[in-house]
Amino acid sequence: MPRMTARSRTEEHRASTPLELFFDLCFVVAVAQAGGRLVHAVVEGHPGTGVAGYLAVFFAIWWAWVNFSWFASAYDTDDALYRVVTFVQITGVLIFAAGVPRAFDNGDWTLGVIGYVVMRLALTSQWLRVAHYAEGAERTVARRYAAGIVLLQLGWIGMLFVPAGANGARSAVFVVLALCELAVPTIAERDLGTSWHPHHIGERYGLFTIIVLGETIAAATVAVQEAVDEHEALDELLPVAAGGLLLVFAAWWIYFAVPIHSYLRGSRQAFVWGYGHYVIFGSAAAIGSGIEVAVEEAIGKAHVSTTVASAAVTVPAAVYLLTVWLIHARHFKRDLAEQLPLPLAAVAVLGCTFAGEWAVFAAGLVAAATVAVGVSLSRRPASGTPGAVVSPNRM
């Protein structure tokens, strides 16, 4: 069995492995469950409860994926033991996904916590394997990760014993535990950072963005198909379908307009960028849920107004545009002209909320126009602005 030692950050041709791609695809099940329950809550007239549940569930999905991806970037040995432990993590993902409806509908997190604990303890065994072969500061980092993960799993199990209706006590415990989860990498790596690979991490996040956007298209397609089959309301659905497609296409274009690996020079940039993707991934997936809500409202099956249904699309779309600019794209902009399109587009998309039955289509047109403006601006001759990370593909 090979030693689990750190891979080089300058390793050439470092790309995602088939196992990592398989791992990502299994997460689609959990993302679909979260999105589906969000749709159900909003359609039934409980958007606040739905959004709160969605944010909590998506945090667990995102954080488990993040931890696996960064660990794999530094220590993937791809041997038999590593693969088996990864399969255990995938099993945890599927258990967690099965528990999503109960968590949403009844506040019963038992099955979800079991799945999450399976995922996290499997990763703990990987860190202990690193500690077995590592020396000095690297061994300390691995042990800190293992200890932090185990302690927090005890916390999540303890949360189950807090009554769901105890004046928001369980929600408060959830928030505290989530913040502690986010703190583990910072504490563990305060003396030595792990040897994650910039190209590999950039590719991993990009691939998960594609998977999330693909789930958005799939969910919207099913919603439109069911509506057409049951109601034959094609005229009402065309603006929603066309606008939704334009939004997803623009979301892909905007995200992949820059080669982010050239920005990820150290842990400080990487932590902020990586953590910020909770909002990017979550809002991208929520766009698909919003399109489903808009379809349900268009055929008269949703217990919400047209404005609320439109907001289910425009709000996550605006959040996506603004967050992609804030943590991802702005580092490649040369001047104010290139900085403004995405923030202005986010505001314009929010304004589309009040465009009635044409709101989704209008938002799609704004997103498409933003891409066109960005491409036009990127073709200007480089001015050599100090501090800018110049890319021929920036948007």
XYZ file of N, CA and C in Angstrom, residues 121-382:
786
model
N -16.711 11.034 9.163
C -15.812 10.087 9.828
C -14.950 9.331 8.823
N -15.497 9.102 7.637
C -14.678 8.488 6.581
C -13.508 9.399 6.230
N -13.775 10.707 6.147
C -12.690 11.647 5.881
C -11.702 11.686 7.044
N -12.206 11.537 8.262
C -11.318 11.499 9.429
C -10.300 10.376 9.304
N -10.744 9.216 8.821
C -9.812 8.099 8.651
C -8.720 8.432 7.645
N -9.056 9.248 6.646
C -8.047 9.673 5.672
C -7.007 10.583 6.341
N -7.477 11.498 7.185
C -6.534 12.381 7.871
C -5.644 11.603 8.838
N -6.193 10.594 9.471
C -5.377 9.768 10.363
C -4.337 8.973 9.570
N -4.692 8.616 8.364
C -3.716 7.932 7.507
C -2.589 8.875 7.126
N -2.926 10.133 6.856
C -1.889 11.132 6.584
C -0.990 11.285 7.808
N -1.602 11.387 9.006
C -0.827 11.567 10.235
C 0.117 10.396 10.479
N -0.284 9.210 10.049
C 0.554 8.029 10.255
C 1.878 8.139 9.497
N 1.845 8.731 8.311
C 3.055 8.814 7.486
C 3.772 10.160 7.599
N 3.057 11.190 8.029
C 3.640 12.533 8.064
C 4.535 12.725 9.286
N 5.286 13.813 9.238
C 6.166 14.153 10.352
C 6.036 15.643 10.652
N 6.391 16.027 11.860
C 6.465 17.431 12.244
C 5.148 18.164 12.112
N 5.225 19.350 11.494
C 4.056 20.220 11.384
C 2.948 19.592 10.559
N 3.318 18.835 9.539
C 2.310 18.205 8.696
C 1.491 17.182 9.496
N 2.145 16.432 10.358
C 1.425 15.487 11.213
C 0.480 16.222 12.152
N 0.934 17.355 12.673
C 0.089 18.155 13.568
C -1.162 18.643 12.842
N -0.997 19.094 11.602
C -2.133 19.550 10.793
C -3.145 18.429 10.626
N -2.673 17.244 10.260
C -3.562 16.106 10.040
C -4.310 15.731 11.318
N -3.610 15.737 12.441
C -4.253 15.398 13.707
C -5.285 16.449 14.119
N -4.987 17.712 13.850
C -5.956 18.757 14.159
C -7.230 18.579 13.339
N -7.054 18.279 12.061
C -8.229 18.037 11.222
C -9.049 16.872 11.773
N -8.391 15.765 12.083
C -9.096 14.581 12.579
C -9.826 14.886 13.884
N -9.143 15.552 14.798
C -9.750 15.866 16.088
C -10.934 16.822 15.931
N -10.761 17.854 15.095
C -11.838 18.819 14.887
C -13.074 18.179 14.289
N -12.876 17.318 13.292
C -14.014 16.662 12.642
C -14.750 15.760 13.622
N -14.013 14.969 14.397
C -14.644 14.047 15.348
C -15.440 14.817 16.403
N -14.855 15.870 16.964
C -15.547 16.653 17.984
C -16.845 17.245 17.437
N -16.792 17.713 16.220
C -17.990 18.317 15.637
C -19.061 17.283 15.325
N -18.658 16.074 14.984
C -19.666 15.031 14.754
C -20.404 14.717 16.045
N -19.693 14.754 17.166
C -20.352 14.594 18.457
C -21.344 15.737 18.686
N -20.956 16.932 18.233
C -21.855 18.071 18.344
C -23.113 17.898 17.521
N -22.962 17.415 16.272
C -24.137 17.211 15.408
C -25.065 16.149 15.993
N -24.485 15.094 16.530
C -25.317 14.062 17.165
C -26.039 14.648 18.377
N -25.327 15.460 19.145
C -25.949 16.108 20.298
C -27.090 17.030 19.901
N -27.000 17.664 18.728
C -28.064 18.551 18.262
C -29.395 17.823 18.139
N -29.350 16.541 17.830
C -30.586 15.770 17.667
C -31.396 15.691 18.950
N -30.747 15.888 20.077
C -31.440 15.806 21.362
C -32.018 17.150 21.798
N -31.797 18.181 20.989
C -32.402 19.483 21.264
C -33.767 19.513 20.596
N -34.846 19.753 21.321
C -36.192 19.762 20.721
C -36.277 20.739 19.556
N -36.912 20.284 18.475
C -36.978 21.095 17.261
C -37.713 22.410 17.486
N -38.691 22.425 18.405
C -39.466 23.643 18.615
C -39.064 24.419 19.850
N -37.866 24.190 20.337
C -37.444 24.820 21.594
C -36.985 26.260 21.373
N -37.944 27.119 20.967
C -37.667 28.549 20.791
C -36.443 28.817 19.907
N -36.315 28.021 18.878
C -35.207 28.222 17.950
C -33.876 27.734 18.453
N -33.879 26.953 19.537
C -32.614 26.497 20.116
C -31.855 25.601 19.151
N -32.572 24.717 18.462
C -31.882 23.822 17.536
C -31.260 24.618 16.395
N -31.970 25.613 15.906
C -31.421 26.443 14.828
C -30.151 27.152 15.291
N -30.162 27.621 16.519
C -28.983 28.295 17.061
C -27.810 27.335 17.181
N -28.094 26.119 17.638
C -27.038 25.103 17.728
C -26.485 24.793 16.347
N -27.374 24.703 15.358
C -26.939 24.428 13.981
C -25.981 25.503 13.503
N -26.326 26.756 13.720
C -25.475 27.863 13.260
C -24.111 27.814 13.942
N -24.103 27.567 15.240
C -22.833 27.502 15.980
C -21.964 26.372 15.450
N -22.558 25.201 15.245
C -21.799 24.059 14.742
C -21.278 24.319 13.321
N -22.099 24.978 12.500
C -21.664 25.289 11.131
C -20.465 26.239 11.159
N -20.510 27.244 12.021
C -19.382 28.170 12.142
C -18.133 27.452 12.639
N -18.311 26.509 13.547
C -17.167 25.727 14.033
C -16.582 24.868 12.920
N -17.455 24.318 12.070
C -16.981 23.538 10.922
C -16.087 24.408 10.027
N -16.543 25.625 9.769
C -15.778 26.531 8.915
C -14.439 26.908 9.538
N -14.373 26.874 10.862
C -13.148 27.271 11.555
C -12.085 26.175 11.572
N -12.494 24.921 11.371
C -11.542 23.811 11.484
C -10.349 23.965 10.540
N -10.533 24.231 9.238
C -9.360 24.368 8.357
C -8.438 25.515 8.777
N -9.029 26.636 9.209
C -8.201 27.766 9.628
C -7.335 27.414 10.829
N -7.930 26.719 11.795
C -7.185 26.315 12.993
C -6.159 25.240 12.651
N -6.580 24.259 11.872
C -5.690 23.135 11.556
C -4.464 23.585 10.760
N -4.638 24.571 9.881
C -3.551 24.967 8.990
C -2.889 26.283 9.418
N -3.028 26.651 10.681
C -2.447 27.934 11.099
C -0.920 27.923 11.075
N -0.304 26.764 11.174
C 1.162 26.688 11.142
C 1.705 26.245 9.792
N 0.906 25.452 9.075
C 1.346 24.916 7.787
C 0.127 24.638 6.922
N 0.146 25.159 5.689
C -0.954 24.908 4.782
C -0.786 23.592 4.052
N -1.882 22.976 3.681
C -1.805 21.736 2.907
C -1.415 22.054 1.463
N -0.924 21.055 0.762
C -0.344 21.289 -0.576
C -1.366 21.100 -1.687
N -2.495 21.792 -1.565
C -3.494 21.723 -2.627
C -2.928 22.307 -3.924
N -3.489 21.868 -5.047
C -2.974 22.250 -6.363
C -3.906 23.282 -7.004
N -3.421 24.488 -7.338
C -4.295 25.543 -7.864
C -5.080 25.138 -9.106
N -4.407 24.515 -10.085
C -5.115 24.105 -11.300
C -6.188 23.071 -10.973
N -5.825 22.127 -10.121
C -6.757 21.058 -9.773
C -7.969 21.608 -9.023
N -7.741 22.485 -8.045
C -8.851 23.056 -7.281
C -9.742 23.903 -8.189
N -9.142 24.702 -9.057
C -9.931 25.493 -9.993
C -10.808 24.617 -10.862
N -10.253 23.513 -11.331
C -11.025 22.590 -12.169
C -12.136 21.913 -11.362
N -11.828 21.527 -10.112
C -12.824 20.853 -9.281
C -14.035 21.758 -9.040
N -13.775 23.007 -8.695
C -14.889 23.933 -8.453
C -15.656 24.209 -9.752
N -14.936 24.296 -10.851
C -15.603 24.513 -12.123
C -16.503 23.350 -12.504
N -16.033 22.135 -12.281
C -16.830 20.966 -12.605
C -18.085 20.881 -11.742
N -17.950 21.237 -10.463
C -19.142 21.193 -9.611
C -20.127 22.284 -10.009
N -19.615 23.419 -10.462
C -20.501 24.468 -10.971
C -21.287 23.949 -12.169
N -20.626 23.236 -13.059
C -21.310 22.659 -14.215
C -22.386 21.674 -13.773
N -22.057 20.834 -12.792
C -23.022 19.838 -12.312
C -24.242 20.528 -11.703
N -24.018 21.578 -10.922
C -25.131 22.302 -10.311
C -25.994 22.963 -11.385
N -25.359 23.582 -12.369
C -26.120 24.203 -13.455
C -26.845 23.138 -14.279
N -26.227 21.984 -14.447
C -26.887 20.890 -15.158
C -28.115 20.406 -14.418
N -28.027 20.324 -13.091
C -29.191 19.951 -12.284
C -30.286 21.002 -12.419
N -29.902 22.260 -12.534
C -30.878 23.332 -12.733
C -31.635 23.142 -14.037
N -30.911 22.840 -15.118
C -31.557 22.608 -16.411
C -32.464 21.391 -16.348
N -31.990 20.312 -15.724
C -32.780 19.084 -15.638
C -34.082 19.323 -14.874
N -33.990 20.004 -13.735
C -35.180 20.261 -12.929
C -36.177 21.134 -13.686
N -35.674 22.172 -14.364
C -36.554 23.056 -15.119
C -37.204 22.324 -16.287
N -36.458 21.449 -16.945
C -37.003 20.692 -18.075
C -38.142 19.784 -17.636
N -37.943 19.089 -16.527
C -38.988 18.203 -16.008
C -40.232 18.997 -15.647
N -40.037 20.159 -15.024
C -41.179 20.989 -14.637
C -41.977 21.442 -15.852
N -41.273 21.898 -16.893
C -41.952 22.344 -18.111
C -42.659 21.167 -18.792
N -41.997 20.027 -18.844
C -42.588 18.853 -19.485
C -43.892 18.435 -18.790
N -43.845 18.369 -17.452
C -45.038 17.980 -16.706
C -46.167 18.986 -16.896
N -45.807 20.259 -16.929
C -46.828 21.296 -17.112
C -47.473 21.195 -18.480
N -46.673 20.971 -19.495
C -47.205 20.850 -20.858
C -48.077 19.611 -20.978
N -47.629 18.494 -20.405
C -48.394 17.249 -20.490
C -49.743 17.357 -19.791
N -49.768 18.075 -18.653
C -50.986 18.135 -17.860
C -51.905 19.288 -18.263
N -51.346 20.384 -18.725
C -52.157 21.577 -18.954
C -52.063 22.127 -20.379
N -51.062 21.692 -21.118
C -50.854 22.199 -22.482
C -50.831 23.728 -22.506
N -50.206 24.314 -21.485
C -50.139 25.778 -21.380
C -48.835 26.285 -21.977
N -48.614 26.002 -23.239
C -47.338 26.318 -23.865
C -47.077 27.811 -23.925
N -48.106 28.605 -24.195
C -47.919 30.053 -24.319
C -47.415 30.666 -23.016
N -47.963 30.190 -21.880
C -47.552 30.727 -20.596
C -46.159 30.260 -20.198
N -45.733 29.096 -20.711
C -44.481 28.505 -20.275
C -43.279 28.926 -21.115
N -43.515 29.331 -22.368
C -42.398 29.685 -23.247
C -41.514 30.796 -22.675
N -42.086 31.895 -22.151
C -41.212 32.939 -21.588
C -40.374 32.435 -20.418
N -40.958 31.582 -19.586
C -40.220 31.041 -18.439
C -39.092 30.140 -18.919
N -39.413 29.253 -19.870
C -38.404 28.317 -20.369
C -37.270 29.049 -21.076
N -37.604 30.003 -21.934
C -36.581 30.742 -22.679
C -35.727 31.583 -21.742
N -36.357 32.275 -20.816
C -35.604 33.092 -19.873
C -34.724 32.254 -18.969
N -35.237 31.101 -18.537
C -34.442 30.214 -17.699
C -33.201 29.712 -18.409
N -33.364 29.339 -19.684
C -32.207 28.875 -20.456
C -31.168 29.980 -20.619
N -31.617 31.182 -20.909
C -30.679 32.300 -21.058
C -29.925 32.548 -19.754
N -30.610 32.444 -18.631
C -29.955 32.640 -17.339
C -28.881 31.590 -17.090
N -29.199 30.328 -17.366
C -28.232 29.252 -17.123
C -27.047 29.372 -18.077
N -27.323 29.669 -19.351
C -26.224 29.829 -20.309
C -25.300 30.975 -19.890
N -25.901 32.085 -19.479
C -25.100 33.236 -19.041
C -24.321 32.908 -17.777
N -24.956 32.163 -16.863
C -24.271 31.780 -15.622
C -23.025 30.965 -15.927
N -23.113 30.050 -16.870
C -21.942 29.253 -17.262
C -20.870 30.149 -17.874
N -21.267 30.989 -18.797
C -20.307 31.832 -19.521
C -19.554 32.752 -18.563
N -20.298 33.373 -17.670
C -19.697 34.342 -16.755
C -18.699 33.662 -15.823
N -19.045 32.479 -15.331
C -18.154 31.795 -14.397
C -16.858 31.359 -15.074
N -16.956 30.844 -16.281
C -15.782 30.263 -16.942
C -15.040 31.236 -17.845
N -15.319 32.515 -17.686
C -14.627 33.513 -18.499
C -13.207 33.780 -18.014
N -12.874 33.323 -16.798
C -11.548 33.609 -16.242
C -10.875 32.322 -15.769
N -9.546 32.211 -15.933
C -8.792 31.049 -15.430
C -8.375 31.279 -13.988
N -9.186 30.851 -13.052
C -9.024 31.259 -11.656
C -7.731 30.756 -11.026
N -7.128 29.722 -11.578
C -5.925 29.170 -10.962
C -4.797 30.205 -10.856
N -4.778 31.166 -11.745
C -3.728 32.186 -11.691
C -3.924 33.147 -10.526
N -5.112 33.173 -9.953
C -5.385 34.022 -8.779
C -5.100 33.281 -7.477
N -5.259 31.962 -7.465
C -5.121 31.173 -6.237
C -3.648 30.932 -5.929
N -2.978 31.968 -5.431
C -1.545 31.874 -5.168
C -1.235 31.359 -3.767
N -2.170 31.553 -2.818
C -1.903 31.149 -1.444
C -3.180 30.847 -0.695
N -3.032 30.416 0.556
C -4.177 29.980 1.344
C -5.143 31.122 1.643
N -4.635 32.342 1.797
C -5.524 33.461 2.122
C -6.546 33.679 1.013
N -6.076 33.755 -0.235
C -7.009 33.915 -1.349
C -7.898 32.685 -1.496
N -7.301 31.513 -1.306
C -8.036 30.275 -1.524
C -9.170 30.085 -0.526
N -8.945 30.437 0.744
C -9.987 30.269 1.753
C -11.198 31.139 1.435
N -10.970 32.398 1.147
C -12.082 33.301 0.856
C -12.808 32.859 -0.406
N -12.050 32.540 -1.429
C -12.635 32.096 -2.694
C -13.401 30.791 -2.504
N -12.813 29.837 -1.823
C -13.456 28.537 -1.639
C -14.701 28.623 -0.788
N -14.643 29.370 0.314
C -15.810 29.511 1.180
C -16.933 30.275 0.466
N -16.569 31.255 -0.340
C -17.579 32.036 -1.052
C -18.402 31.217 -2.020
N -17.896 30.073 -2.415
C -18.642 29.239 -3.350
C -19.871 28.583 -2.729
N -19.998 28.654 -1.421
C -21.261 28.220 -0.811
C -22.404 29.025 -1.411
N -22.188 30.326 -1.558
C -23.223 31.193 -2.119
C -23.362 30.962 -3.615
N -22.240 30.794 -4.319
C -22.306 30.569 -5.762
C -23.036 29.271 -6.078
N -22.619 28.177 -5.465
C -23.264 26.888 -5.722
C -24.734 26.918 -5.296
N -24.984 27.457 -4.103
C -26.348 27.467 -3.589
C -27.287 28.296 -4.443
N -26.839 29.463 -4.881
C -27.690 30.314 -5.715
C -27.878 29.720 -7.106
N -26.844 29.086 -7.651
C -26.971 28.451 -8.967
C -28.024 27.350 -8.937
N -27.984 26.522 -7.897
C -28.984 25.458 -7.777
C -30.370 26.030 -7.532
N -30.444 27.124 -6.783
C -31.738 27.736 -6.462
C -32.394 28.363 -7.687
N -31.610 28.739 -8.692
C -32.203 29.262 -9.927
C -33.122 28.207 -10.541
N -32.654 26.947 -10.560
C -33.478 25.868 -11.092
C -34.754 25.684 -10.301
N -34.648 25.745 -8.968
C -35.839 25.641 -8.126
C -36.795 26.788 -8.418
N -36.240 27.985 -8.608
C -37.072 29.136 -8.916
C -37.805 28.987 -10.226
N -37.126 28.424 -11.220
C -37.787 28.199 -12.508
C -38.957 27.233 -12.337
N -38.767 26.201 -11.519
C -39.869 25.276 -11.249
C -41.037 25.998 -10.591
N -40.752 26.886 -9.640
C -41.812 27.653 -8.992
C -42.535 28.530 -10.016
N -41.774 29.176 -10.896
C -42.379 30.031 -11.921
C -43.276 29.229 -12.855
N -42.873 28.013 -13.186
C -43.701 27.136 -14.022
C -45.001 26.792 -13.297
N -44.871 26.425 -12.012
C -46.062 26.076 -11.227
C -47.023 27.263 -11.130
N -46.487 28.457 -10.981
C -47.338 29.646 -10.888
C -48.003 29.951 -12.224
N -47.269 29.724 -13.311
C -47.814 30.021 -14.639
C -49.019 29.155 -14.970
N -49.067 27.944 -14.444
C -50.193 27.045 -14.739
C -51.212 27.020 -13.602
N -51.039 27.919 -12.625
C -52.030 28.078 -11.575
C -51.961 27.076 -10.443
N -50.825 26.410 -10.268
C -50.719 25.392 -9.216
C -49.980 25.888 -7.974
N -49.440 27.084 -8.024
C -48.673 27.614 -6.892
C -49.533 28.552 -6.058
N -49.374 28.472 -4.740
C -50.138 29.319 -3.828
C -49.348 30.584 -3.484
N -48.761 31.177 -4.515
C -48.017 32.417 -4.339
C -48.341 33.338 -5.497
N -48.027 34.613 -5.312
C -48.291 35.593 -6.361
C -47.250 35.491 -7.472
N -47.548 36.170 -8.585
C -46.604 36.205 -9.703
C -45.292 36.865 -9.277
N -45.375 37.884 -8.440
C -44.163 38.564 -7.984
C -43.288 37.643 -7.156
N -43.887 36.888 -6.250
C -43.118 35.952 -5.422
C -42.493 34.873 -6.293
N -43.269 34.349 -7.246
C -42.736 33.318 -8.142
C -41.582 33.862 -8.978
N -41.706 35.101 -9.421
C -40.622 35.722 -10.192
C -39.387 35.919 -9.328
N -39.606 36.332 -8.082
C -38.480 36.537 -7.160
C -37.738 35.241 -6.889
N -38.450 34.102 -6.967
C -37.799 32.808 -6.757
C -36.727 32.550 -7.807
N -36.818 33.235 -8.939
C -35.800 33.127 -9.992
C -34.827 34.298 -9.926
N -35.355 35.503 -9.847
C -34.502 36.686 -9.968
C -33.583 36.897 -8.762
N -34.051 36.566 -7.562
C -33.205 36.776 -6.382
C -31.969 35.881 -6.410
N -32.116 34.544 -6.590
C -30.887 33.730 -6.673
C -30.026 34.078 -7.877
N -30.658 34.474 -8.994
C -29.870 34.861 -10.165
C -29.039 36.102 -9.866
N -29.633 37.080 -9.204
C -28.907 38.301 -8.847
C -27.792 37.997 -7.845
N -28.082 37.137 -6.874
C -27.064 36.749 -5.892
C -25.900 36.050 -6.590
N -26.217 35.186 -7.529
C -25.167 34.483 -8.287
C -24.278 35.478 -9.034
N -24.882 36.395 -9.774
C -24.102 37.362 -10.551
C -23.204 38.198 -9.646
N -23.761 38.673 -8.538
C -22.994 39.536 -7.649
C -21.856 38.766 -6.974
N -22.130 37.521 -6.556
C -21.113 36.753 -5.849
C -19.999 36.300 -6.789
N -20.343 35.903 -7.996
C -19.316 35.526 -8.963
C -18.397 36.704 -9.236
N -18.981 37.890 -9.323
C -18.131 39.078 -9.515
C -17.254 39.329 -8.290
N -17.845 39.227 -7.102
C -17.160 39.623 -5.882
C -15.965 38.737 -5.552
N -16.113 37.416 -5.685
C -15.028 36.532 -5.252
C -14.287 35.860 -6.403
N -14.784 36.012 -7.610
C -14.227 35.229 -8.715
C -13.739 36.112 -9.866
N -14.626 36.905 -10.426
C -14.312 37.590 -11.681
C -13.614 38.933 -11.505
N -13.879 39.636 -10.404
C -13.359 41.015 -10.290
C -11.835 41.080 -10.254
N -11.188 39.984 -9.863
C -9.727 39.982 -9.789
C -9.075 40.073 -11.175
N -9.856 39.897 -12.212
C -9.322 39.909 -13.568
C -9.732 41.162 -14.343
N -10.428 42.076 -13.693
C -10.902 43.279 -14.375
C -9.811 44.350 -14.410
N -9.738 45.056 -15.518
C -8.682 46.047 -15.695
C -9.086 47.449 -15.266
N -10.387 47.765 -15.356
C -10.806 49.133 -15.032
C -12.278 49.126 -14.631
N -12.801 50.312 -14.345
C -14.181 50.438 -13.873
C -15.182 49.950 -14.910
N -14.894 50.173 -16.191
C -15.810 49.741 -17.247
C -16.015 48.230 -17.212
N -14.954 47.497 -16.894
C -15.078 46.042 -16.824
C -15.649 45.580 -15.483
N -15.490 46.386 -14.433
C -16.000 46.011 -13.116
C -17.513 46.173 -13.004
N -18.083 47.128 -13.701
C -19.481 47.487 -13.481
C -20.531 46.510 -14.019
N -20.337 45.863 -15.178
C -21.440 45.083 -15.760
C -22.097 44.062 -14.834
N -21.331 43.268 -14.102
C -21.949 42.230 -13.272
C -22.737 42.815 -12.091
N -22.194 43.766 -11.310
C -23.026 44.354 -10.249
C -24.277 45.042 -10.773
N -24.138 45.775 -11.900
C -25.310 46.439 -12.477
C -26.323 45.418 -12.978
N -25.841 44.334 -13.545
C -26.737 43.281 -14.022
C -27.512 42.666 -12.860
N -26.837 42.487 -11.713
C -27.523 41.928 -10.542
C -28.687 42.822 -10.124
N -28.461 44.142 -10.128
C -29.520 45.085 -9.766
C -30.643 45.041 -10.808
N -30.281 44.982 -12.090
C -31.283 44.949 -13.155
C -32.116 43.674 -13.095
N -31.474 42.553 -12.793
C -32.206 41.285 -12.690
C -33.208 41.361 -11.539
N -32.802 41.955 -10.422
C -33.751 42.136 -9.321
C -34.934 42.996 -9.755
N -34.662 44.025 -10.557
C -35.735 44.877 -11.047
C -36.726 44.141 -11.920
N -36.257 43.079 -12.584
C -37.133 42.283 -13.446
C -38.202 41.536 -12.658
N -38.030 41.451 -11.358
C -38.997 40.753 -10.507
C -40.409 41.292 -10.718
N -40.513 42.560 -11.027
C -41.819 43.218 -11.106
C -42.326 43.312 -12.553
N -41.778 42.495 -13.432
C -42.197 42.517 -14.840
C -43.319 41.533 -15.127
N -44.006 41.074 -14.107
C -45.158 40.192 -14.314
C -44.765 38.849 -14.887
N -45.577 38.348 -15.796
C -45.346 37.019 -16.379
C -44.107 36.980 -17.275
N -43.563 38.152 -17.593
C -42.357 38.220 -18.435
C -41.088 38.400 -17.597
N -41.191 38.261 -16.290
C -40.062 38.548 -15.407
C -38.865 37.643 -15.688
N -39.079 36.347 -15.802
C -37.971 35.400 -16.025
C -37.332 35.657 -17.383
N -38.152 35.903 -18.391
C -37.609 36.176 -19.720
C -36.788 37.456 -19.718
N -37.286 38.484 -19.031
C -36.550 39.755 -18.953
C -35.222 39.558 -18.235
N -35.231 38.771 -17.167
C -33.987 38.496 -16.445
C -32.995 37.753 -17.335
N -33.499 36.834 -18.145
C -32.632 36.116 -19.076
C -32.009 37.045 -20.102
N -32.793 38.009 -20.591
C -32.263 38.980 -21.558
C -31.182 39.849 -20.917
N -31.395 40.248 -19.668
C -30.383 41.044 -18.967
C -29.087 40.251 -18.831
N -29.199 38.987 -18.451
C -28.007 38.156 -18.292
C -27.279 37.981 -19.618
N -28.036 37.749 -20.690
C -27.421 37.588 -22.012
C -26.740 38.876 -22.454
N -27.390 40.011 -22.214
C -26.793 41.301 -22.569
C -25.509 41.552 -21.774
N -25.495 41.095 -20.527
C -24.298 41.255 -19.699
C -23.122 40.489 -20.280
N -23.384 39.288 -20.765
C -22.335 38.495 -21.412
C -21.819 39.223 -22.651
N -22.745 39.736 -23.448
C -22.353 40.432 -24.675
C -21.492 41.657 -24.366
N -21.878 42.417 -23.357
C -21.103 43.601 -22.968
C -19.725 43.186 -22.471
N -19.678 42.147 -21.651
C -18.400 41.689 -21.125
C -17.450 41.222 -22.208
N -17.969 40.483 -23.173
C -17.129 40.013 -24.277
C -16.600 41.191 -25.084
N -17.457 42.164 -25.329
C -17.035 43.349 -26.085
C -15.935 44.105 -25.348
N -16.097 44.289 -24.041
C -15.090 45.012 -23.264
C -13.766 44.259 -23.202
N -13.827 42.935 -23.152
C -12.602 42.142 -23.037
C -11.755 42.177 -24.301
N -12.344 42.608 -25.406
C -11.595 42.645 -26.669
C -10.798 43.930 -26.843
N -10.917 44.832 -25.906
C -10.129 46.061 -25.989
C -8.657 45.747 -25.770
N -7.765 46.539 -26.315
C -6.330 46.317 -26.089
C -5.989 46.405 -24.612
N -5.096 45.548 -24.139
C -4.682 45.549 -22.730
C -3.983 46.855 -22.401
